Amino acid sequence: MIGFDYGTSNCAVGVMEGNHPTILPLGSHGRYIASNLYAPSRAVIVNWLHGRLPAAEQDTFKRQRTIALQQGQAALRELALDAIPAELAFGRDALASYLQAPDEGYYIKSPKSFLGASGLMPQQIELFEDIVAAMMSNVKTLTEAALGRTVTQTVIGRPVNFQGLRGEESNRQALAILTHAAKRVGFKDVEFQFEPVAAGFEYEAGLSRETRVLVVDIGGGTTDCSLLLMGPKRAAQQDRGPDLLSHSGERVGGNDLDIALALKGMMPAFGLNSLLKTGKAIPVHSYWQAVAINDINLQTEFYSAANGRFLQQLVRDAAQPELVNRLLTMQKNRLSYRVVNAAEQGKIALTEQSAQQVGLSDIDQELTIRLDRDDFARACQRELNRIATLIAEAIAQAGTKPEVVFVTGGTARSPVLNRFLQQQFEHTPIVVGDHFGSVTAGLTRWAEKIYS
């Protein structure tokens, strides 16, 4: 049995060793593997997956994906003619493959962000299920190699809400995709636990008395808040429903902060906020499309041929065409992930440094953008306000205030986030947990409790 944090930014797996959870090394990736995938062609993902499914699943999968497998075979023949390897890459290897040739192949980061999206067609849902299954298959293989045994039972973390727009309908869609994918790759028993609750379980292991704990989990894709009654007596109970006083959650997390920083901190160097020759402000919608890597529809619009023609005209109409031409270059070479990744790396660097130079010479040889913590705070003010609202909602629903705030999630490492949280809780102690490992450890504890 394992605890499996299939996260928006990273995936991690935990097992119990005695009374303590241990996060496993996943091959060369270490304890955390980035939640991304690269394929030389989108069509071959289904074929790669089919070849790695348990034997009992292969025939059923073949019947369900007959047309997709045939399309994949055609793509494989083309790749073979061009002497291009047909293997999929995961984690940092996937990012490296994408950055080597951004306009070739198929790269997706944080597919968990899309699972609750509205308006998905059946073939899109099948594609996301296959992408998730391929990533889970890779993690399961690495896990079993580390343990030297087969793993068939798992507890997977889930946010309170995958997508704020459709509530429970989005949650059902996302959980169905995750469940089908997990069972397809060989997990026989699959359960879910709220990520902030799981993080709270890990904190609870160190408590000596009953305490009202507000868990604030600021992850890559969502922020989730749970107010729980915790303590040594309650930890021994299997039914923790009565201890959960309130929940709130929304799709606002590290990815949204990266996008906001890319838009407001970097897009001005691409012409955002500049003028047309007529003196009017330049249209902003294409800039939002360019960086919205977690919105399928906006990215499709940005890379459409019609938008390419629009941007060419925009360059001609711009008072500073050299800036807008950078946006056109971004569109022609499919560099959205490249730019948002640069913003993400800048954000990470600002954890340790007050300012950072970000170079984008692959877009323009002279392009270097300076970012500092104040830029980050201004760019993310809307997202920070949404997080403040979620915190207030959780406390209001519970009808009582927390005695301690437990903060986890990789995004919470930022000094800007720390300062923001201190402002929200001036008179309440804040405890910072393992930014990346608290959820995995809590899922692992819960797996032992329900499967033992």
GROMACS .gro file of C-alpha atoms in nm:
model
  452
    1MET     CA    1   0.000   0.000   0.000
    2ILE     CA    2   0.119   0.352  -0.075
    3GLY     CA    3   0.020   0.711  -0.031
    4PHE     CA    4   0.028   0.874  -0.376
    5ASP     CA    5   0.040   1.252  -0.411
    6TYR     CA    6  -0.049   1.297  -0.777
    7GLY     CA    7   0.015   1.668  -0.757
    8THR     CA    8  -0.026   1.953  -0.998
    9SER     CA    9   0.345   2.039  -0.980
   10ASN     CA   10   0.504   1.716  -0.852
   11CYS     CA   11   0.424   1.354  -0.781
   12ALA     CA   12   0.549   1.168  -0.474
   13VAL     CA   13   0.493   0.828  -0.314
   14GLY     CA   14   0.514   0.728   0.053
   15VAL     CA   15   0.525   0.399   0.244
   16MET     CA   16   0.517   0.333   0.617
   17GLU     CA   17   0.835   0.220   0.782
   18GLY     CA   18   0.745   0.133   1.139
   19ASN     CA   19   0.537   0.422   1.270
   20HIS     CA   20   0.676   0.678   1.030
   21PRO     CA   21   0.601   0.752   0.664
   22THR     CA   22   0.894   0.757   0.423
   23ILE     CA   23   0.887   0.927   0.084
   24LEU     CA   24   1.041   0.694  -0.172
   25PRO     CA   25   1.310   0.784  -0.424
   26LEU     CA   26   1.170   0.758  -0.776
   27GLY     CA   27   1.472   0.657  -0.978
   28SER     CA   28   1.690   0.941  -1.103
   29HIS     CA   29   1.413   1.194  -1.028
   30GLY     CA   30   1.466   1.177  -0.653
   31ARG     CA   31   1.171   1.194  -0.414
   32TYR     CA   32   0.966   1.427  -0.636
   33ILE     CA   33   0.899   1.390  -1.007
   34ALA     CA   34   0.761   1.693  -1.189
   35SER     CA   35   0.406   1.642  -1.316
   36ASN     CA   36   0.472   1.674  -1.686
   37LEU     CA   37   0.500   1.457  -1.994
   38TYR     CA   38   0.662   1.486  -2.336
   39ALA     CA   39   0.581   1.269  -2.638
   40PRO     CA   40   0.732   1.300  -2.987
   41SER     CA   41   0.371   1.296  -3.107
   42ARG     CA   42   0.050   1.319  -2.909
   43ALA     CA   43  -0.090   1.026  -3.108
   44VAL     CA   44   0.167   0.777  -2.972
   45ILE     CA   45   0.079   0.822  -2.602
   46VAL     CA   46  -0.197   0.565  -2.631
   47ASN     CA   47   0.037   0.310  -2.792
   48TRP     CA   48   0.306   0.364  -2.527
   49LEU     CA   49   0.046   0.310  -2.256
   50HIS     CA   50  -0.106   0.001  -2.418
   51GLY     CA   51   0.231  -0.171  -2.419
   52ARG     CA   52   0.279  -0.115  -2.045
   53LEU     CA   53  -0.064  -0.209  -1.912
   54PRO     CA   54  -0.119  -0.528  -1.712
   55ALA     CA   55  -0.204  -0.817  -1.943
   56ALA     CA   56  -0.560  -0.837  -1.809
   57GLU     CA   57  -0.623  -0.475  -1.915
   58GLN     CA   58  -0.472  -0.479  -2.263
   59ASP     CA   59  -0.758  -0.640  -2.457
   60THR     CA   60  -1.024  -0.415  -2.301
   61PHE     CA   61  -0.809  -0.108  -2.361
   62LYS     CA   62  -0.750  -0.211  -2.724
   63ARG     CA   63  -1.126  -0.236  -2.785
   64GLN     CA   64  -1.189   0.103  -2.627
   65ARG     CA   65  -0.908   0.280  -2.812
   66THR     CA   66  -0.908   0.103  -3.149
   67ILE     CA   67  -0.909   0.418  -3.364
   68ALA     CA   68  -0.659   0.601  -3.141
   69LEU     CA   69  -0.421   0.304  -3.150
   70GLN     CA   70  -0.442   0.292  -3.531
   71GLN     CA   71  -0.364   0.665  -3.548
   72GLY     CA   72  -0.076   0.606  -3.312
   73GLN     CA   73   0.063   0.330  -3.533
   74ALA     CA   74   0.062   0.568  -3.828
   75ALA     CA   75   0.246   0.829  -3.620
   76LEU     CA   76   0.498   0.567  -3.508
   77ARG     CA   77   0.575   0.480  -3.871
   78GLU     CA   78   0.639   0.848  -3.950
   79LEU     CA   79   0.866   0.883  -3.648
   80ALA     CA   80   1.059   0.571  -3.754
   81LEU     CA   81   1.111   0.715  -4.103
   82ASP     CA   82   1.256   1.029  -3.945
   83ALA     CA   83   1.464   0.823  -3.697
   84ILE     CA   84   1.290   0.991  -3.402
   85PRO     CA   85   1.264   0.781  -3.082
   86ALA     CA   86   0.907   0.699  -2.987
   87GLU     CA   87   0.958   0.694  -2.610
   88LEU     CA   88   0.775   0.923  -2.366
   89ALA     CA   89   0.967   1.137  -2.119
   90PHE     CA   90   0.857   1.241  -1.770
   91GLY     CA   91   0.960   1.494  -1.509
   92ARG     CA   92   1.266   1.707  -1.578
   93ASP     CA   93   1.344   1.487  -1.880
   94ALA     CA   94   1.012   1.594  -2.033
   95LEU     CA   95   1.089   1.962  -1.978
   96ALA     CA   96   1.437   1.921  -2.129
   97SER     CA   97   1.290   1.754  -2.439
   98TYR     CA   98   1.039   2.035  -2.481
   99LEU     CA   99   1.295   2.313  -2.437
  100GLN     CA  100   1.521   2.150  -2.693
  101ALA     CA  101   1.255   2.186  -2.963
  102PRO     CA  102   0.943   2.372  -2.838
  103ASP     CA  103   0.768   2.367  -3.175
  104GLU     CA  104   0.798   1.989  -3.212
  105GLY     CA  105   0.642   1.703  -3.020
  106TYR     CA  106   0.374   1.727  -2.753
  107TYR     CA  107   0.440   1.866  -2.405
  108ILE     CA  108   0.193   1.898  -2.119
  109LYS     CA  109   0.254   2.033  -1.772
  110SER     CA  110   0.021   1.979  -1.477
  111PRO     CA  111  -0.255   1.780  -1.649
  112LYS     CA  112  -0.434   1.762  -1.313
  113SER     CA  113  -0.532   2.126  -1.372
  114PHE     CA  114  -0.746   2.023  -1.670
  115LEU     CA  115  -0.932   1.725  -1.524
  116GLY     CA  116  -1.231   1.921  -1.397
  117ALA     CA  117  -1.251   2.158  -1.695
  118SER     CA  118  -1.590   2.229  -1.844
  119GLY     CA  119  -1.684   2.146  -2.201
  120LEU     CA  120  -1.443   1.855  -2.252
  121MET     CA  121  -1.541   1.630  -2.541
  122PRO     CA  122  -1.534   1.250  -2.487
  123GLN     CA  123  -1.214   1.219  -2.692
  124GLN     CA  124  -1.051   1.489  -2.478
  125ILE     CA  125  -1.147   1.305  -2.160
  126GLU     CA  126  -0.997   0.986  -2.309
  127LEU     CA  127  -0.675   1.174  -2.391
  128PHE     CA  128  -0.645   1.310  -2.036
  129GLU     CA  129  -0.718   0.968  -1.892
  130ASP     CA  130  -0.439   0.822  -2.107
  131ILE     CA  131  -0.197   1.100  -2.007
  132VAL     CA  132  -0.273   1.048  -1.637
  133ALA     CA  133  -0.247   0.670  -1.677
  134ALA     CA  134   0.090   0.702  -1.852
  135MET     CA  135   0.223   0.921  -1.570
  136MET     CA  136   0.082   0.688  -1.305
  137SER     CA  137   0.228   0.385  -1.484
  138ASN     CA  138   0.570   0.549  -1.482
  139VAL     CA  139   0.545   0.636  -1.110
  140LYS     CA  140   0.413   0.287  -1.025
  141THR     CA  141   0.703   0.124  -1.212
  142LEU     CA  142   0.957   0.343  -1.030
  143THR     CA  143   0.786   0.272  -0.697
  144GLU     CA  144   0.791  -0.104  -0.745
  145ALA     CA  145   1.156  -0.091  -0.849
  146ALA     CA  146   1.237   0.097  -0.527
  147LEU     CA  147   1.039  -0.145  -0.310
  148GLY     CA  148   1.115  -0.468  -0.493
  149ARG     CA  149   0.749  -0.571  -0.483
  150THR     CA  150   0.415  -0.510  -0.655
  151VAL     CA  151   0.190  -0.233  -0.526
  152THR     CA  152  -0.187  -0.270  -0.562
  153GLN     CA  153  -0.343  -0.042  -0.297
  154THR     CA  154  -0.322   0.336  -0.288
  155VAL     CA  155  -0.470   0.648  -0.137
  156ILE     CA  156  -0.448   0.940  -0.381
  157GLY     CA  157  -0.468   1.302  -0.274
  158ARG     CA  158  -0.738   1.526  -0.414
  159PRO     CA  159  -0.815   1.899  -0.378
  160VAL     CA  160  -1.139   2.015  -0.225
  161ASN     CA  161  -1.245   2.140  -0.567
  162PHE     CA  162  -1.072   2.064  -0.896
  163GLN     CA  163  -1.246   2.351  -1.074
  164GLY     CA  164  -1.444   2.631  -0.914
  165LEU     CA  165  -1.685   2.683  -1.203
  166ARG     CA  166  -1.888   2.362  -1.192
  167GLY     CA  167  -1.850   2.239  -0.835
  168GLU     CA  168  -1.940   1.876  -0.781
  169GLU     CA  169  -1.981   1.803  -1.154
  170SER     CA  170  -1.615   1.898  -1.207
  171ASN     CA  171  -1.511   1.693  -0.906
  172ARG     CA  172  -1.695   1.383  -1.031
  173GLN     CA  173  -1.537   1.416  -1.375
  174ALA     CA  174  -1.186   1.456  -1.235
  175LEU     CA  175  -1.219   1.173  -0.982
  176ALA     CA  176  -1.354   0.942  -1.251
  177ILE     CA  177  -1.051   1.014  -1.473
  178LEU     CA  178  -0.809   0.954  -1.184
  179THR     CA  179  -0.986   0.636  -1.073
  180HIS     CA  180  -1.004   0.484  -1.423
  181ALA     CA  181  -0.639   0.568  -1.485
  182ALA     CA  182  -0.519   0.422  -1.153
  183LYS     CA  183  -0.713   0.097  -1.191
  184ARG     CA  184  -0.609   0.065  -1.553
  185VAL     CA  185  -0.238   0.062  -1.461
  186GLY     CA  186  -0.281  -0.203  -1.191
  187PHE     CA  187  -0.403  -0.045  -0.867
  188LYS     CA  188  -0.678  -0.278  -0.745
  189ASP     CA  189  -0.790  -0.063  -0.450
  190VAL     CA  190  -0.808   0.314  -0.499
  191GLU     CA  191  -0.924   0.560  -0.234
  192PHE     CA  192  -0.900   0.938  -0.212
  193GLN     CA  193  -0.833   1.180   0.071
  194PHE     CA  194  -0.852   1.559   0.072
  195GLU     CA  195  -0.499   1.697   0.043
  196PRO     CA  196  -0.529   1.950   0.328
  197VAL     CA  197  -0.675   1.681   0.554
  198ALA     CA  198  -0.385   1.450   0.468
  199ALA     CA  199  -0.137   1.727   0.545
  200GLY     CA  200  -0.317   1.775   0.876
  201PHE     CA  201  -0.280   1.407   0.965
  202GLU     CA  202   0.097   1.443   0.943
  203TYR     CA  203   0.092   1.749   1.168
  204GLU     CA  204  -0.141   1.571   1.411
  205ALA     CA  205   0.119   1.301   1.475
  206GLY     CA  206   0.318   1.553   1.680
  207LEU     CA  207   0.030   1.693   1.890
  208SER     CA  208  -0.008   1.614   2.261
  209ARG     CA  209  -0.356   1.764   2.314
  210GLU     CA  210  -0.673   1.833   2.119
  211THR     CA  211  -0.627   2.140   1.899
  212ARG     CA  212  -0.829   2.329   1.639
  213VAL     CA  213  -0.598   2.336   1.337
  214LEU     CA  214  -0.653   2.532   1.016
  215VAL     CA  215  -0.456   2.356   0.741
  216VAL     CA  216  -0.371   2.587   0.451
  217ASP     CA  217  -0.235   2.386   0.157
  218ILE     CA  218  -0.112   2.616  -0.120
  219GLY     CA  219  -0.016   2.376  -0.394
  220GLY     CA  220   0.067   2.404  -0.761
  221GLY     CA  221  -0.291   2.396  -0.886
  222THR     CA  222  -0.521   2.466  -0.593
  223THR     CA  223  -0.538   2.625  -0.252
  224ASP     CA  224  -0.732   2.420   0.002
  225CYS     CA  225  -0.820   2.509   0.359
  226SER     CA  226  -0.956   2.268   0.621
  227LEU     CA  227  -1.035   2.341   0.984
  228LEU     CA  228  -1.000   2.021   1.185
  229LEU     CA  229  -1.012   1.899   1.542
  230MET     CA  230  -0.687   1.712   1.599
  231GLY     CA  231  -0.512   1.533   1.881
  232PRO     CA  232  -0.373   1.197   1.994
  233LYS     CA  233  -0.715   1.049   2.084
  234ARG     CA  234  -0.875   1.159   1.759
  235ALA     CA  235  -0.581   1.028   1.553
  236ALA     CA  236  -0.669   0.673   1.661
  237GLN     CA  237  -1.019   0.695   1.511
  238GLN     CA  238  -1.090   0.561   1.162
  239ASP     CA  239  -1.392   0.784   1.101
  240ARG     CA  240  -1.263   1.140   1.102
  241GLY     CA  241  -1.576   1.294   0.950
  242PRO     CA  242  -1.694   1.454   1.278
  243ASP     CA  243  -1.351   1.616   1.324
  244LEU     CA  244  -1.368   1.802   0.994
  245LEU     CA  245  -1.530   2.134   1.080
  246SER     CA  246  -1.505   2.305   0.742
  247HIS     CA  247  -1.356   2.296   0.393
  248SER     CA  248  -1.287   2.554   0.127
  249GLY     CA  249  -1.090   2.524  -0.193
  250GLU     CA  250  -1.043   2.674  -0.536
  251ARG     CA  251  -0.819   2.636  -0.838
  252VAL     CA  252  -0.567   2.901  -0.745
  253GLY     CA  253  -0.211   2.792  -0.674
  254GLY     CA  254   0.149   2.808  -0.782
  255ASN     CA  255   0.067   2.771  -1.151
  256ASP     CA  256  -0.163   3.075  -1.131
  257LEU     CA  257   0.111   3.276  -0.960
  258ASP     CA  258   0.354   3.176  -1.237
  259ILE     CA  259   0.104   3.283  -1.501
  260ALA     CA  260   0.033   3.612  -1.323
  261LEU     CA  261   0.405   3.686  -1.297
  262ALA     CA  262   0.455   3.596  -1.665
  263LEU     CA  263   0.166   3.824  -1.766
  264LYS     CA  264   0.230   4.129  -1.551
  265GLY     CA  265   0.603   4.095  -1.492
  266MET     CA  266   0.722   3.976  -1.833
  267MET     CA  267   0.462   4.048  -2.101
  268PRO     CA  268   0.531   4.427  -2.095
  269ALA     CA  269   0.859   4.334  -2.267
  270PHE     CA  270   0.640   4.173  -2.538
  271GLY     CA  271   0.428   4.487  -2.587
  272LEU     CA  272   0.167   4.457  -2.312
  273ASN     CA  273   0.060   4.805  -2.192
  274SER     CA  274   0.217   4.968  -2.502
  275LEU     CA  275   0.027   5.167  -2.766
  276LEU     CA  276  -0.086   5.135  -3.124
  277LYS     CA  277   0.024   5.396  -3.378
  278THR     CA  278  -0.323   5.549  -3.337
  279GLY     CA  279  -0.248   5.618  -2.971
  280LYS     CA  280  -0.496   5.358  -2.845
  281ALA     CA  281  -0.391   5.088  -2.599
  282ILE     CA  282  -0.278   4.761  -2.755
  283PRO     CA  283  -0.533   4.475  -2.720
  284VAL     CA  284  -0.452   4.264  -2.414
  285HIS     CA  285  -0.641   3.942  -2.487
  286SER     CA  286  -0.362   3.778  -2.689
  287TYR     CA  287  -0.121   3.831  -2.402
  288TRP     CA  288  -0.352   3.650  -2.163
  289GLN     CA  289  -0.400   3.369  -2.416
  290ALA     CA  290  -0.024   3.340  -2.455
  291VAL     CA  291   0.049   3.261  -2.090
  292ALA     CA  292  -0.272   3.077  -1.991
  293ILE     CA  293  -0.110   2.734  -2.006
  294ASN     CA  294  -0.380   2.587  -1.777
  295ASP     CA  295  -0.666   2.677  -2.014
  296ILE     CA  296  -0.704   2.450  -2.318
  297ASN     CA  297  -0.940   2.680  -2.504
  298LEU     CA  298  -0.726   2.993  -2.465
  299GLN     CA  299  -0.411   2.811  -2.573
  300THR     CA  300  -0.593   2.669  -2.877
  301GLU     CA  301  -0.702   3.020  -2.972
  302PHE     CA  302  -0.353   3.164  -2.925
  303TYR     CA  303  -0.192   2.906  -3.155
  304SER     CA  304  -0.462   2.922  -3.423
  305ALA     CA  305  -0.376   3.035  -3.774
  306ALA     CA  306  -0.629   3.318  -3.741
  307ASN     CA  307  -0.449   3.453  -3.434
  308GLY     CA  308  -0.117   3.428  -3.616
  309ARG     CA  309  -0.254   3.657  -3.887
  310PHE     CA  310  -0.397   3.890  -3.621
  311LEU     CA  311  -0.058   3.919  -3.449
  312GLN     CA  312   0.116   3.990  -3.780
  313GLN     CA  313  -0.123   4.282  -3.833
  314LEU     CA  314  -0.074   4.389  -3.471
  315VAL     CA  315   0.302   4.416  -3.531
  316ARG     CA  316   0.234   4.645  -3.828
  317ASP     CA  317  -0.007   4.858  -3.623
  318ALA     CA  318   0.205   4.883  -3.308
  319ALA     CA  319   0.391   5.196  -3.205
  320GLN     CA  320   0.670   4.966  -3.081
  321PRO     CA  321   0.662   4.678  -3.332
  322GLU     CA  322   0.990   4.533  -3.202
  323LEU     CA  323   0.814   4.448  -2.873
  324VAL     CA  324   0.501   4.296  -3.026
  325ASN     CA  325   0.717   4.094  -3.265
  326ARG     CA  326   0.836   3.901  -2.959
  327LEU     CA  327   0.476   3.792  -2.900
  328LEU     CA  328   0.452   3.681  -3.262
  329THR     CA  329   0.776   3.482  -3.221
  330MET     CA  330   0.628   3.322  -2.911
  331GLN     CA  331   0.319   3.222  -3.109
  332LYS     CA  332   0.505   3.091  -3.415
  333ASN     CA  333   0.743   2.875  -3.208
  334ARG     CA  334   0.493   2.756  -2.947
  335LEU     CA  335   0.683   2.905  -2.655
  336SER     CA  336   0.407   2.951  -2.396
  337TYR     CA  337   0.550   2.688  -2.163
  338ARG     CA  338   0.897   2.832  -2.216
  339VAL     CA  339   0.792   3.179  -2.099
  340VAL     CA  340   0.582   3.058  -1.804
  341ASN     CA  341   0.864   2.822  -1.702
  342ALA     CA  342   1.098   3.124  -1.700
  343ALA     CA  343   0.851   3.303  -1.470
  344GLU     CA  344   0.834   2.997  -1.247
  345GLN     CA  345   1.213   2.975  -1.222
  346GLY     CA  346   1.219   3.346  -1.145
  347LYS     CA  347   0.962   3.297  -0.869
  348ILE     CA  348   1.167   3.014  -0.721
  349ALA     CA  349   1.484   3.224  -0.733
  350LEU     CA  350   1.301   3.504  -0.549
  351THR     CA  351   1.260   3.267  -0.256
  352GLU     CA  352   1.630   3.314  -0.180
  353GLN     CA  353   1.705   3.641  -0.360
  354SER     CA  354   1.532   3.979  -0.358
  355ALA     CA  355   1.576   4.023  -0.737
  356GLN     CA  356   1.646   3.801  -1.037
  357GLN     CA  357   1.742   3.847  -1.403
  358VAL     CA  358   1.544   3.624  -1.642
  359GLY     CA  359   1.693   3.569  -1.986
  360LEU     CA  360   1.484   3.483  -2.293
  361SER     CA  361   1.747   3.490  -2.566
  362ASP     CA  362   1.566   3.218  -2.762
  363ILE     CA  363   1.290   3.475  -2.824
  364ASP     CA  364   1.510   3.781  -2.867
  365GLN     CA  365   1.887   3.776  -2.826
  366GLU     CA  366   1.874   4.100  -2.629
  367LEU     CA  367   1.580   4.006  -2.406
  368THR     CA  368   1.654   4.002  -2.032
  369ILE     CA  369   1.386   4.088  -1.775
  370ARG     CA  370   1.449   4.190  -1.416
  371LEU     CA  371   1.203   4.063  -1.155
  372ASP     CA  372   1.195   4.141  -0.784
  373ARG     CA  373   0.975   4.047  -0.489
  374ASP     CA  374   0.771   4.365  -0.516
  375ASP     CA  375   0.698   4.283  -0.883
  376PHE     CA  376   0.586   3.937  -0.772
  377ALA     CA  377   0.360   4.073  -0.496
  378ARG     CA  378   0.197   4.327  -0.734
  379ALA     CA  379   0.151   4.069  -1.010
  380CYS     CA  380  -0.014   3.818  -0.776
  381GLN     CA  381  -0.237   4.052  -0.574
  382ARG     CA  382  -0.555   3.911  -0.728
  383GLU     CA  383  -0.451   3.553  -0.652
  384LEU     CA  384  -0.349   3.645  -0.296
  385ASN     CA  385  -0.689   3.804  -0.240
  386ARG     CA  386  -0.857   3.483  -0.356
  387ILE     CA  387  -0.650   3.283  -0.106
  388ALA     CA  388  -0.750   3.527   0.171
  389THR     CA  389  -1.115   3.471   0.078
  390LEU     CA  390  -1.076   3.093   0.102
  391ILE     CA  391  -0.919   3.124   0.447
  392ALA     CA  392  -1.205   3.348   0.565
  393GLU     CA  393  -1.464   3.107   0.420
  394ALA     CA  394  -1.318   2.807   0.606
  395ILE     CA  395  -1.319   2.993   0.937
  396ALA     CA  396  -1.673   3.127   0.883
  397GLN     CA  397  -1.809   2.781   0.794
  398ALA     CA  398  -1.658   2.630   1.107
  399GLY     CA  399  -1.801   2.900   1.331
  400THR     CA  400  -1.484   2.897   1.539
  401LYS     CA  401  -1.132   3.028   1.507
  402PRO     CA  402  -0.823   2.809   1.477
  403GLU     CA  403  -0.575   2.778   1.761
  404VAL     CA  404  -0.293   2.717   1.515
  405VAL     CA  405  -0.244   2.748   1.139
  406PHE     CA  406  -0.050   2.473   0.965
  407VAL     CA  407   0.083   2.579   0.624
  408THR     CA  408   0.207   2.340   0.357
  409GLY     CA  409   0.250   2.324  -0.020
  410GLY     CA  410   0.548   2.418  -0.233
  411THR     CA  411   0.410   2.762  -0.317
  412ALA     CA  412   0.411   2.858   0.052
  413ARG     CA  413   0.794   2.871   0.047
  414SER     CA  414   0.783   3.218  -0.107
  415PRO     CA  415   0.868   3.507   0.128
  416VAL     CA  416   0.588   3.701  -0.042
  417LEU     CA  417   0.340   3.428   0.057
  418ASN     CA  418   0.485   3.409   0.408
  419ARG     CA  419   0.443   3.784   0.457
  420PHE     CA  420   0.088   3.763   0.323
  421LEU     CA  421  -0.005   3.479   0.564
  422GLN     CA  422   0.146   3.663   0.859
  423GLN     CA  423  -0.083   3.955   0.773
  424GLN     CA  424  -0.387   3.722   0.779
  425PHE     CA  425  -0.300   3.571   1.118
  426GLU     CA  426  -0.137   3.841   1.330
  427HIS     CA  427  -0.247   3.679   1.659
  428THR     CA  428  -0.250   3.308   1.569
  429PRO     CA  429   0.061   3.088   1.565
  430ILE     CA  430   0.166   2.972   1.218
  431VAL     CA  431   0.350   2.641   1.180
  432VAL     CA  432   0.517   2.569   0.846
  433GLY     CA  433   0.533   2.201   0.753
  434ASP     CA  434   0.734   2.012   0.495
  435HIS     CA  435   0.642   2.222   0.191
  436PHE     CA  436   0.644   1.926  -0.047
  437GLY     CA  437   0.612   1.617   0.173
  438SER     CA  438   0.332   1.680   0.426
  439VAL     CA  439   0.051   1.569   0.195
  440THR     CA  440   0.236   1.254   0.085
  441ALA     CA  441   0.315   1.161   0.445
  442GLY     CA  442  -0.047   1.211   0.552
  443LEU     CA  443  -0.179   1.006   0.259
  444THR     CA  444   0.060   0.729   0.358
  445ARG     CA  445  -0.065   0.729   0.718
  446TRP     CA  446  -0.424   0.713   0.595
  447ALA     CA  447  -0.342   0.426   0.357
  448GLU     CA  448  -0.208   0.222   0.647
  449LYS     CA  449  -0.514   0.299   0.856
  450ILE     CA  450  -0.775   0.197   0.598
  451TYR     CA  451  -0.595  -0.096   0.434
  452SER     CA  452  -0.443  -0.265   0.741
   0.00000   0.00000   0.00000
